PDB file of C-alpha atoms in Angstrom:
ATOM      1  CA  GLY A   1      -0.054  -0.130  -0.085  1.00 50.00           C
ATOM      2  CA  PHE A   2       0.722   3.744  -0.257  1.00 56.00           C
ATOM      3  CA  SER A   3       2.156   5.454   2.692  1.00 61.00           C
ATOM      4  CA  ILE A   4       1.540   9.202   2.683  1.00 67.00           C
ATOM      5  CA  SER A   5       4.250  10.970   4.371  1.00 64.00           C
ATOM      6  CA  ALA A   6       3.207  14.416   7.219  1.00 60.00           C
ATOM      7  CA  ALA A   7       6.151  17.174   7.855  1.00 54.00           C
ATOM      8  CA  PRO A   8       8.853  15.688  10.039  1.00 46.00           C
ATOM      9  CA  ARG A   9       8.544  18.686  12.265  1.00 43.00           C
ATOM     10  CA  ALA A  10       5.556  21.518  13.020  1.00 43.00           C
ATOM     11  CA  PRO A  11       6.723  24.537  11.694  1.00 42.00           C
ATOM     12  CA  LEU A  12       7.095  26.497  14.166  1.00 40.00           C
ATOM     13  CA  THR A  13       6.644  31.024  14.019  1.00 40.00           C
ATOM     14  CA  ARG A  14       9.730  33.195  15.020  1.00 39.00           C
ATOM     15  CA  LEU A  15       7.994  35.056  17.551  1.00 40.00           C
ATOM     16  CA  SER A  16       8.838  39.013  17.313  1.00 43.00           C
ATOM     17  CA  MET A  17       8.369  42.123  19.093  1.00 43.00           C
ATOM     18  CA  PRO A  18       6.246  44.284  17.709  1.00 49.00           C
ATOM     19  CA  ASP A  19       7.569  48.604  17.390  1.00 47.00           C
ATOM     20  CA  THR A  20       5.932  49.450  19.531  1.00 49.00           C
ATOM     21  CA  VAL A  21       7.367  47.246  22.669  1.00 48.00           C
ATOM     22  CA  LYS A  22      11.082  48.317  21.565  1.00 51.00           C
ATOM     23  CA  ASN A  23      10.675  51.822  23.760  1.00 51.00           C
ATOM     24  CA  MET A  24       9.856  49.326  26.663  1.00 54.00           C
ATOM     25  CA  THR A  25      12.349  49.129  29.757  1.00 60.00           C
ATOM     26  CA  GLY A  26      15.145  46.616  29.591  1.00 59.00           C
ATOM     27  CA  THR A  27      13.456  45.013  32.351  1.00 64.00           C
ATOM     28  CA  VAL A  28      10.074  44.697  30.304  1.00 61.00           C
ATOM     29  CA  LYS A  29      11.743  43.830  27.049  1.00 55.00           C
ATOM     30  CA  LEU A  30      13.805  40.729  29.240  1.00 56.00           C
ATOM     31  CA  ALA A  31      10.402  39.627  31.151  1.00 53.00           C
ATOM     32  CA  LEU A  32       8.534  39.664  27.725  1.00 47.00           C
ATOM     33  CA  ALA A  33      11.299  37.596  25.763  1.00 49.00           C
ATOM     34  CA  LEU A  34      10.940  35.195  28.333  1.00 47.00           C
ATOM     35  CA  VAL A  35       7.465  34.384  28.129  1.00 47.00           C
ATOM     36  CA  LEU A  36       7.630  34.281  24.248  1.00 44.00           C
ATOM     37  CA  ALA A  37      10.511  31.993  24.764  1.00 44.00           C
ATOM     38  CA  LEU A  38       8.390  29.792  27.538  1.00 43.00           C
ATOM     39  CA  SER A  39       5.249  30.030  24.473  1.00 50.00           C
ATOM     40  CA  SER A  40       7.265  28.574  22.510  1.00 52.00           C
ATOM     41  CA  ALA A  41       8.932  25.929  24.424  1.00 48.00           C
ATOM     42  CA  ALA A  42       5.645  25.240  25.386  1.00 55.00           C
ATOM     43  CA  LEU A  43       4.363  25.173  21.736  1.00 55.00           C
ATOM     44  CA  ALA A  44       7.158  22.583  20.683  1.00 68.00           C
ATOM     45  CA  GLY A  45       6.315  20.345  24.000  1.00 81.00           C
ATOM     46  CA  VAL A  46       2.832  20.045  22.458  1.00 85.00           C
ATOM     47  CA  ILE A  47       3.719  18.895  18.969  1.00 86.00           C
ATOM     48  CA  GLU A  48       6.414  16.724  20.722  1.00 89.00           C
ATOM     49  CA  ASP A  49       4.193  14.928  22.944  1.00 88.00           C
ATOM     50  CA  GLY A  50       1.643  14.480  20.550  1.00 91.00           C
ATOM     51  CA  ARG A  51       4.035  13.135  17.883  1.00 90.00           C
ATOM     52  CA  LYS A  52       4.642  10.670  20.461  1.00 91.00           C
ATOM     53  CA  MET A  53       1.353   9.454  21.124  1.00 93.00           C
ATOM     54  CA  GLU A  54       1.131   9.496  17.774  1.00 92.00           C
ATOM     55  CA  SER A  55       4.199   7.278  16.782  1.00 92.00           C
ATOM     56  CA  ASP A  56       2.421   4.664  19.837  1.00 94.00           C
ATOM     57  CA  GLY A  57      -0.760   4.758  17.528  1.00 94.00           C
ATOM     58  CA  ARG A  58      -2.663   6.797  20.565  1.00 93.00           C
ATOM     59  CA  LEU A  59      -4.262   8.742  18.389  1.00 95.00           C
ATOM     60  CA  THR A  60      -7.400   9.703  20.801  1.00 95.00           C
ATOM     61  CA  GLU A  61      -4.687  11.211  22.994  1.00 93.00           C
ATOM     62  CA  ALA A  62      -3.029  13.183  20.085  1.00 93.00           C
ATOM     63  CA  ARG A  63      -6.254  14.513  19.346  1.00 94.00           C
ATOM     64  CA  THR A  64      -7.096  15.142  22.888  1.00 93.00           C
ATOM     65  CA  LEU A  65      -3.555  17.232  23.254  1.00 92.00           C
ATOM     66  CA  TYR A  66      -4.330  18.990  20.634  1.00 91.00           C
ATOM     67  CA  GLU A  67      -7.427  20.059  21.465  1.00 93.00           C
ATOM     68  CA  ALA A  68      -6.743  21.451  24.806  1.00 92.00           C
ATOM     69  CA  HIS A  69      -3.942  23.001  23.460  1.00 90.00           C
ATOM     70  CA  LEU A  70      -6.403  25.230  20.807  1.00 92.00           C
ATOM     71  CA  LYS A  71      -8.810  26.201  23.373  1.00 92.00           C
ATOM     72  CA  SER A  72      -5.751  28.124  25.152  1.00 89.00           C
ATOM     73  CA  SER A  73      -4.054  29.328  21.811  1.00 89.00           C
ATOM     74  CA  PRO A  74      -6.640  28.662  19.159  1.00 90.00           C
ATOM     75  CA  ASP A  75      -4.179  30.285  16.355  1.00 89.00           C
ATOM     76  CA  ASP A  76      -1.007  27.904  16.795  1.00 91.00           C
ATOM     77  CA  LEU A  77      -1.192  26.974  12.737  1.00 93.00           C
ATOM     78  CA  ALA A  78       1.207  24.587  13.685  1.00 93.00           C
ATOM     79  CA  VAL A  79      -0.924  22.188  15.989  1.00 94.00           C
ATOM     80  CA  LYS A  80      -3.748  22.893  13.699  1.00 95.00           C
ATOM     81  CA  VAL A  81      -1.754  21.079  11.000  1.00 96.00           C
ATOM     82  CA  ARG A  82      -0.860  18.064  13.764  1.00 95.00           C
ATOM     83  CA  LEU A  83      -4.320  17.378  14.783  1.00 96.00           C
ATOM     84  CA  ILE A  84      -5.459  17.839  10.651  1.00 97.00           C
ATOM     85  CA  HIS A  85      -2.978  14.728  10.626  1.00 96.00           C
ATOM     86  CA  VAL A  86      -4.455  13.203  13.166  1.00 97.00           C
ATOM     87  CA  LEU A  87      -7.894  13.447  12.158  1.00 97.00           C
ATOM     88  CA  ILE A  88      -7.013  12.092   9.060  1.00 97.00           C
ATOM     89  CA  ASP A  89      -5.312   8.739  10.560  1.00 96.00           C
ATOM     90  CA  SER A  90      -8.342   8.230  12.535  1.00 96.00           C
ATOM     91  CA  LYS A  91     -10.727   8.244   9.447  1.00 97.00           C
ATOM     92  CA  GLU A  92     -12.725  11.498  11.046  1.00 97.00           C
ATOM     93  CA  LEU A  93     -12.949  12.900   7.681  1.00 97.00           C
ATOM     94  CA  SER A  94     -15.408  15.229   7.725  1.00 97.00           C
ATOM     95  CA  ALA A  95     -13.907  16.727  10.944  1.00 97.00           C
ATOM     96  CA  ALA A  96     -10.365  16.900   8.914  1.00 98.00           C
ATOM     97  CA  GLU A  97     -12.505  17.986   6.399  1.00 97.00           C
ATOM     98  CA  THR A  98     -14.262  21.336   8.232  1.00 97.00           C
ATOM     99  CA  ALA A  99     -10.491  21.857   9.806  1.00 96.00           C
ATOM    100  CA  VAL A 100      -8.291  22.017   6.664  1.00 97.00           C
ATOM    101  CA  ASN A 101     -10.801  23.985   4.751  1.00 96.00           C
ATOM    102  CA  ALA A 102     -10.629  26.224   7.800  1.00 95.00           C
ATOM    103  CA  GLY A 103      -7.078  26.562   8.099  1.00 95.00           C
ATOM    104  CA  LEU A 104      -6.974  27.516   4.517  1.00 96.00           C
ATOM    105  CA  ALA A 105      -9.496  30.130   4.998  1.00 96.00           C
ATOM    106  CA  ARG A 106      -7.385  31.777   7.009  1.00 94.00           C
ATOM    107  CA  VAL A 107      -3.594  31.159   5.481  1.00 95.00           C
ATOM    108  CA  PRO A 108      -4.170  29.991   2.273  1.00 95.00           C
ATOM    109  CA  GLU A 109      -0.223  29.662   1.340  1.00 95.00           C
ATOM    110  CA  ASP A 110       0.400  27.605   4.073  1.00 97.00           C
ATOM    111  CA  ALA A 111       2.258  24.768   2.728  1.00 97.00           C
ATOM    112  CA  PRO A 112       1.537  21.686   5.678  1.00 97.00           C
ATOM    113  CA  LEU A 113      -2.313  23.096   5.406  1.00 97.00           C
ATOM    114  CA  LEU A 114      -1.395  22.094   1.727  1.00 98.00           C
ATOM    115  CA  ASN A 115      -0.160  19.488   2.090  1.00 98.00           C
ATOM    116  CA  GLU A 116      -2.696  17.941   4.681  1.00 98.00           C
ATOM    117  CA  LEU A 117      -5.341  18.663   2.178  1.00 98.00           C
ATOM    118  CA  GLY A 118      -3.286  16.483   0.100  1.00 98.00           C
ATOM    119  CA  ARG A 119      -3.281  13.866   2.419  1.00 98.00           C
ATOM    120  CA  LEU A 120      -7.240  14.331   3.075  1.00 98.00           C
ATOM    121  CA  ARG A 121      -7.922  14.261  -1.282  1.00 98.00           C
ATOM    122  CA  PHE A 122      -5.906  10.726  -1.324  1.00 97.00           C
ATOM    123  CA  VAL A 123      -7.480   9.293   1.632  1.00 97.00           C
ATOM    124  CA  GLN A 124     -10.724  10.401  -0.235  1.00 97.00           C
ATOM    125  CA  GLY A 125      -9.283   8.626  -3.236  1.00 95.00           C
ATOM    126  CA  ARG A 126      -9.419  11.748  -5.434  1.00 95.00           C
ATOM    127  CA  PHE A 127      -6.339  11.583  -6.878  1.00 95.00           C
ATOM    128  CA  THR A 128      -6.096  14.684  -8.748  1.00 95.00           C
ATOM    129  CA  GLU A 129      -7.125  16.946  -6.592  1.00 97.00           C
ATOM    130  CA  ALA A 130      -4.540  15.282  -4.114  1.00 97.00           C
ATOM    131  CA  VAL A 131      -1.546  15.953  -6.538  1.00 97.00           C
ATOM    132  CA  ALA A 132      -2.837  19.579  -6.922  1.00 98.00           C
ATOM    133  CA  ALA A 133      -2.390  20.226  -3.521  1.00 98.00           C
ATOM    134  CA  PHE A 134       0.652  18.175  -3.427  1.00 98.00           C
ATOM    135  CA  ARG A 135       1.829  20.048  -6.169  1.00 98.00           C
ATOM    136  CA  ALA A 136       0.497  23.729  -4.466  1.00 98.00           C
ATOM    137  CA  SER A 137       2.070  22.550  -1.167  1.00 98.00           C
ATOM    138  CA  GLY A 138       5.219  22.675  -3.075  1.00 97.00           C
ATOM    139  CA  ASP A 139       5.191  25.886  -5.286  1.00 97.00           C
ATOM    140  CA  ARG A 140       4.349  27.235  -1.746  1.00 97.00           C
ATOM    141  CA  ASP A 141       7.439  26.018  -0.125  1.00 97.00           C
ATOM    142  CA  PRO A 142       9.783  24.296  -2.318  1.00 96.00           C
ATOM    143  CA  LYS A 143      11.871  22.352   0.314  1.00 96.00           C
ATOM    144  CA  PHE A 144       9.271  20.731   1.770  1.00 96.00           C
ATOM    145  CA  SER A 145      10.156  17.270   1.334  1.00 96.00           C
ATOM    146  CA  ASP A 146       7.154  15.879   2.084  1.00 96.00           C
ATOM    147  CA  ALA A 147       5.262  17.626  -0.545  1.00 97.00           C
ATOM    148  CA  ALA A 148       7.639  16.076  -2.920  1.00 97.00           C
ATOM    149  CA  TYR A 149       7.401  12.785  -1.781  1.00 97.00           C
ATOM    150  CA  ASN A 150       3.180  12.557  -1.850  1.00 97.00           C
ATOM    151  CA  LEU A 151       3.571  13.950  -4.622  1.00 98.00           C
ATOM    152  CA  GLY A 152       4.997  10.940  -6.008  1.00 97.00           C
ATOM    153  CA  VAL A 153       2.621   9.031  -3.734  1.00 97.00           C
ATOM    154  CA  ALA A 154      -0.454  10.565  -6.006  1.00 97.00           C
ATOM    155  CA  LEU A 155       1.158  10.508  -9.522  1.00 97.00           C
ATOM    156  CA  GLN A 156       2.089   7.000  -8.944  1.00 95.00           C
ATOM    157  CA  GLN A 157      -1.147   5.751  -7.462  1.00 94.00           C
ATOM    158  CA  ALA A 158      -3.275   7.987 -10.325  1.00 93.00           C
ATOM    159  CA  GLY A 159      -1.002   5.664 -13.226  1.00 94.00           C
ATOM    160  CA  LYS A 160       1.550   8.367 -13.978  1.00 96.00           C
ATOM    161  CA  GLU A 161       4.850   6.802 -12.737  1.00 96.00           C
ATOM    162  CA  ASP A 162       7.417   9.562 -15.025  1.00 97.00           C
ATOM    163  CA  GLU A 163       6.656  12.053 -13.215  1.00 97.00           C
ATOM    164  CA  ALA A 164       5.767   9.707  -9.546  1.00 97.00           C
ATOM    165  CA  ARG A 165       9.309   9.078 -10.160  1.00 97.00           C
ATOM    166  CA  ASP A 166      10.812  13.004 -11.200  1.00 97.00           C
ATOM    167  CA  ALA A 167       8.523  13.808  -8.064  1.00 98.00           C
ATOM    168  CA  TYR A 168      10.561  10.850  -5.178  1.00 97.00           C
ATOM    169  CA  ARG A 169      13.929  12.229  -7.088  1.00 97.00           C
ATOM    170  CA  ARG A 170      12.858  15.646  -5.507  1.00 97.00           C
ATOM    171  CA  ALA A 171      11.776  14.560  -2.295  1.00 97.00           C
ATOM    172  CA  LEU A 172      15.295  13.060  -2.015  1.00 97.00           C
ATOM    173  CA  ASP A 173      17.368  15.973  -3.648  1.00 97.00           C
ATOM    174  CA  LEU A 174      16.042  17.612  -0.515  1.00 97.00           C
ATOM    175  CA  ASN A 175      15.913  14.912   2.093  1.00 96.00           C
ATOM    176  CA  PRO A 176      18.926  12.213   0.891  1.00 96.00           C
ATOM    177  CA  ARG A 177      17.883  10.148   3.915  1.00 95.00           C
ATOM    178  CA  PHE A 178      13.873  10.263   2.902  1.00 96.00           C
ATOM    179  CA  THR A 179      13.828   6.503   2.931  1.00 96.00           C
ATOM    180  CA  LYS A 180      10.139   6.322   2.137  1.00 96.00           C
ATOM    181  CA  ALA A 181      11.005   8.652  -1.070  1.00 96.00           C
ATOM    182  CA  LEU A 182      13.980   5.782  -1.893  1.00 95.00           C
ATOM    183  CA  ASN A 183      11.124   2.656  -1.362  1.00 95.00           C
ATOM    184  CA  GLY A 184       9.166   4.204  -3.499  1.00 94.00           C
ATOM    185  CA  LEU A 185      11.580   4.769  -6.601  1.00 93.00           C
ATOM    186  CA  ALA A 186      12.535   1.386  -6.019  1.00 94.00           C
ATOM    187  CA  VAL A 187       9.368   0.279  -6.574  1.00 92.00           C
ATOM    188  CA  LEU A 188       8.895   2.109  -9.860  1.00 91.00           C
TER     189      LEU A 188
END
């Protein structure tokens, strides 16, 4: 069977201080920087814990963790992407559809969201739409090896072996240790 890949890491957005913060005292800036750093560390912890649960097959626990985090941080795109991933893996396709559409309505150019849209379409058997979503994901982030790999899987499923070969090669150019891409290429 085919295995669709997700981002090996969730993108953490760089937090920055707005211009109005530049006029604050050094102590206040230091305190704000500490809060931002702790927030970033907390996000990394949520994603790390959730990914561990996912890899252990504890999808319900991962979903609960992500949903709890999103209640306090509803704009956290990296965690939204992980939640969508879990929903797709749990075959909760209606909930995944709703979440992906809501995410893309807010951030239509986000490569990981477009990749999850492609995964959703692939699982639904809508291979032409999956190919389009994976292409869009790769166009938005040309260094996103998962999008290139997933494009290869979708193209292979659609019977477009030459294009699939090119996509797998692109994934390997981006990540020479991408075993799934190497296996996909070997099958062709």
